[in-house]
């Protein structure tokens, strides 16, 4: 493989390459933090894009450039109250592109690294959940005047329940990795919730919720926090494309109001934390609350159940298919992730009335 220093040479960076170390816990791309000298020169985030999943890297890059430029432009036109928000920036290559394809066919890109920031896999406090809500709310707000259909649908049907179910059922039927017998209770769990999980799709088909520009990967670890634990940016813009706002809200709750890790083995640790849920919703609705359509507000609590189910279903499908999609750390990792998601869903089901009341209380204020 071509070495990282040679990759970095393709990009117009400030300073000299010093070091590269793996960062992040993404399941798809590979990322490194790149430091430079002299000491004051900026750091960068280098990524190898998984082009087996993101098969159209030029279109992907184009989406990101359009959205980040738009966000920056809108921030410029605003008063200082939003000056805390940073928009990550793709670094150009010497050839004038924003990605580089190496001789082995790998695709690389470079972002600036927002100084003194960290991301977290698990939420530390309601204050941080509220900060994350504010950041994703602002992302939603600032991208709201991009025409959704003008963005390339980079991963078609990404959160489409009927398509995901079809793939799941085909996989169960084919049993390509011989793992169906060992996952009977998870398969039955998934099948038992199918009907209710079509709700958002139906709302869209009935025109009760609009297609918007959405982030589509609003995991808590895609929020950057500064040293004072204030959220100042959102990252991982690969899946920004047309979608429903409910997907973004739900996915943020799935990861941002879970007391356990996404792949927690001890299921007693996996629960919905209502204080975190309330805090995220407060931060988020404080920014975008007034622009939501009634059916969006009415299904915010449900969206958390939906996205938890959907991602659980995707982990289970990948397990049954032989682990070709998500990176895994050990045998059975995807099954463990699916179990943790389904446990979280059960916890949400138990507390669903309280979740709905929390949203109702915001809505009546
Ligand atoms: C993947 O790579 P990462 O962690 O940012 C996945 C998301 C899932 C997530 C589950 C392109 O995101 O859809 O919600 O794993 N991204 C893609 O943790 O499939
Ligand atoms: Mg990510």
Coordinates of N, CA and C and ligand atoms in Angstrom, one line a residue, residues 25-29 53-54 154-155 158-159 164 215-219 221-222 235-236 238-239 241 251 254-255 262 307 310-311 314-315 325-327 337 341, ligand 1:
X25 N -14.1 5.8 15.6 CA -14.7 4.4 15.8 C -15.7 4.1 14.7
X26 N -15.5 4.8 13.5 CA -16.5 4.6 12.4 C -16.4 3.1 12.0
X27 N -17.6 2.7 11.4 CA -17.7 1.3 11.0 C -17.4 1.1 9.5
X28 N -17.1 2.2 8.8 CA -17.1 2.1 7.3 C -15.7 2.6 6.8
X29 N -15.4 3.9 7.0 CA -14.2 4.4 6.5 C -13.0 4.2 7.5
X53 N -18.7 0.7 -0.6 CA -20.0 1.2 -0.1 C -20.3 2.5 -0.8
X54 N -19.4 3.4 -0.7 CA -19.6 4.7 -1.4 C -19.0 4.6 -2.8
X154 N -26.8 9.5 -2.3 CA -25.5 8.8 -2.4 C -25.7 7.3 -2.0
X155 N -26.5 7.0 -1.0 CA -26.9 5.6 -0.7 C -28.4 5.5 -0.8
X158 N -31.5 4.4 2.0 CA -30.6 4.1 3.1 C -31.4 3.8 4.4
X159 N -32.5 4.5 4.7 CA -33.3 4.2 5.9 C -34.7 3.7 5.5
X164 N -34.9 -2.4 3.4 CA -34.1 -3.1 4.4 C -34.7 -4.4 4.8
X215 N -28.8 14.7 7.6 CA -27.4 14.2 7.8 C -27.3 12.7 7.6
X216 N -28.3 12.0 8.2 CA -28.5 10.5 8.0 C -27.4 9.7 8.8
X217 N -26.6 10.3 9.6 CA -25.7 9.5 10.4 C -25.5 10.3 11.7
X218 N -26.6 10.7 12.4 CA -26.5 11.6 13.5 C -26.1 10.9 14.8
X219 N -25.1 10.0 14.7 CA -24.5 9.4 15.9 C -23.9 10.4 16.8
X221 N -21.3 10.3 18.3 CA -19.8 10.5 18.1 C -19.5 11.3 16.8
X222 N -20.5 11.7 16.2 CA -20.3 12.6 15.0 C -20.5 14.1 15.4
X235 N -19.7 16.2 12.2 CA -18.8 15.7 11.1 C -19.5 14.5 10.5
X236 N -18.7 13.8 9.6 CA -19.2 12.6 8.9 C -20.4 13.0 8.0
X238 N -20.8 12.1 4.9 CA -20.9 11.2 3.7 C -22.4 10.9 3.3
X239 N -23.2 10.9 4.3 CA -24.6 10.5 4.0 C -25.6 11.6 3.9
X241 N -28.0 13.8 2.4 CA -28.8 13.7 1.2 C -30.2 13.9 1.5
X251 N -32.0 8.6 15.1 CA -30.6 8.1 15.2 C -29.8 8.8 16.3
X254 N -30.9 7.2 19.5 CA -30.4 5.8 19.6 C -29.0 5.8 20.2
X255 N -28.2 6.7 19.8 CA -26.8 6.7 20.4 C -26.6 7.8 21.5
X262 N -23.0 1.0 22.0 CA -23.8 0.5 20.8 C -23.7 -1.0 20.7
X307 N -35.3 4.1 14.4 CA -33.9 4.0 14.1 C -33.2 3.0 14.8
X310 N -34.1 -0.1 13.1 CA -33.5 -0.2 11.7 C -32.0 -0.6 11.8
X311 N -31.3 0.1 12.7 CA -29.9 -0.2 12.7 C -29.7 -1.6 13.3
X314 N -30.1 -3.9 10.5 CA -28.9 -3.8 9.6 C -27.7 -4.6 10.2
X315 N -27.5 -4.5 11.5 CA -26.4 -5.3 12.1 C -26.8 -6.8 12.0
X325 N -20.3 -5.8 5.6 CA -20.6 -4.4 5.6 C -19.9 -3.6 6.7
X326 N -20.3 -3.8 7.9 CA -19.7 -3.1 9.0 C -18.4 -3.7 9.5
X327 N -17.4 -2.9 9.8 CA -16.2 -3.5 10.4 C -16.6 -4.2 11.7
X337 N -24.1 -6.4 18.5 CA -24.6 -5.1 18.3 C -26.1 -5.1 18.1
X341 N -29.1 -3.3 20.3 CA -30.1 -2.4 19.7 C -31.5 -2.8 20.1
Ligands
LIG1 C1 -22.1 3.4 10.1 O1 -19.2 4.4 10.0 P1 -20.2 5.1 10.9 O2 -20.0 4.6 12.3 O3 -20.1 6.6 10.9 C2 -23.2 3.5 9.2 C3 -24.4 4.1 9.8 C4 -24.8 3.4 11.0 C5 -23.6 3.3 12.0 C6 -24.0 2.4 13.1 C7 -22.6 4.6 5.6 O4 -21.7 4.7 10.4 O5 -25.5 4.1 8.9 O6 -25.9 4.0 11.7 O7 -22.5 2.7 11.3 N1 -22.8 4.3 8.0 C8 -23.1 3.8 6.8 O8 -23.1 2.6 14.2 O9 -23.7 2.7 6.5

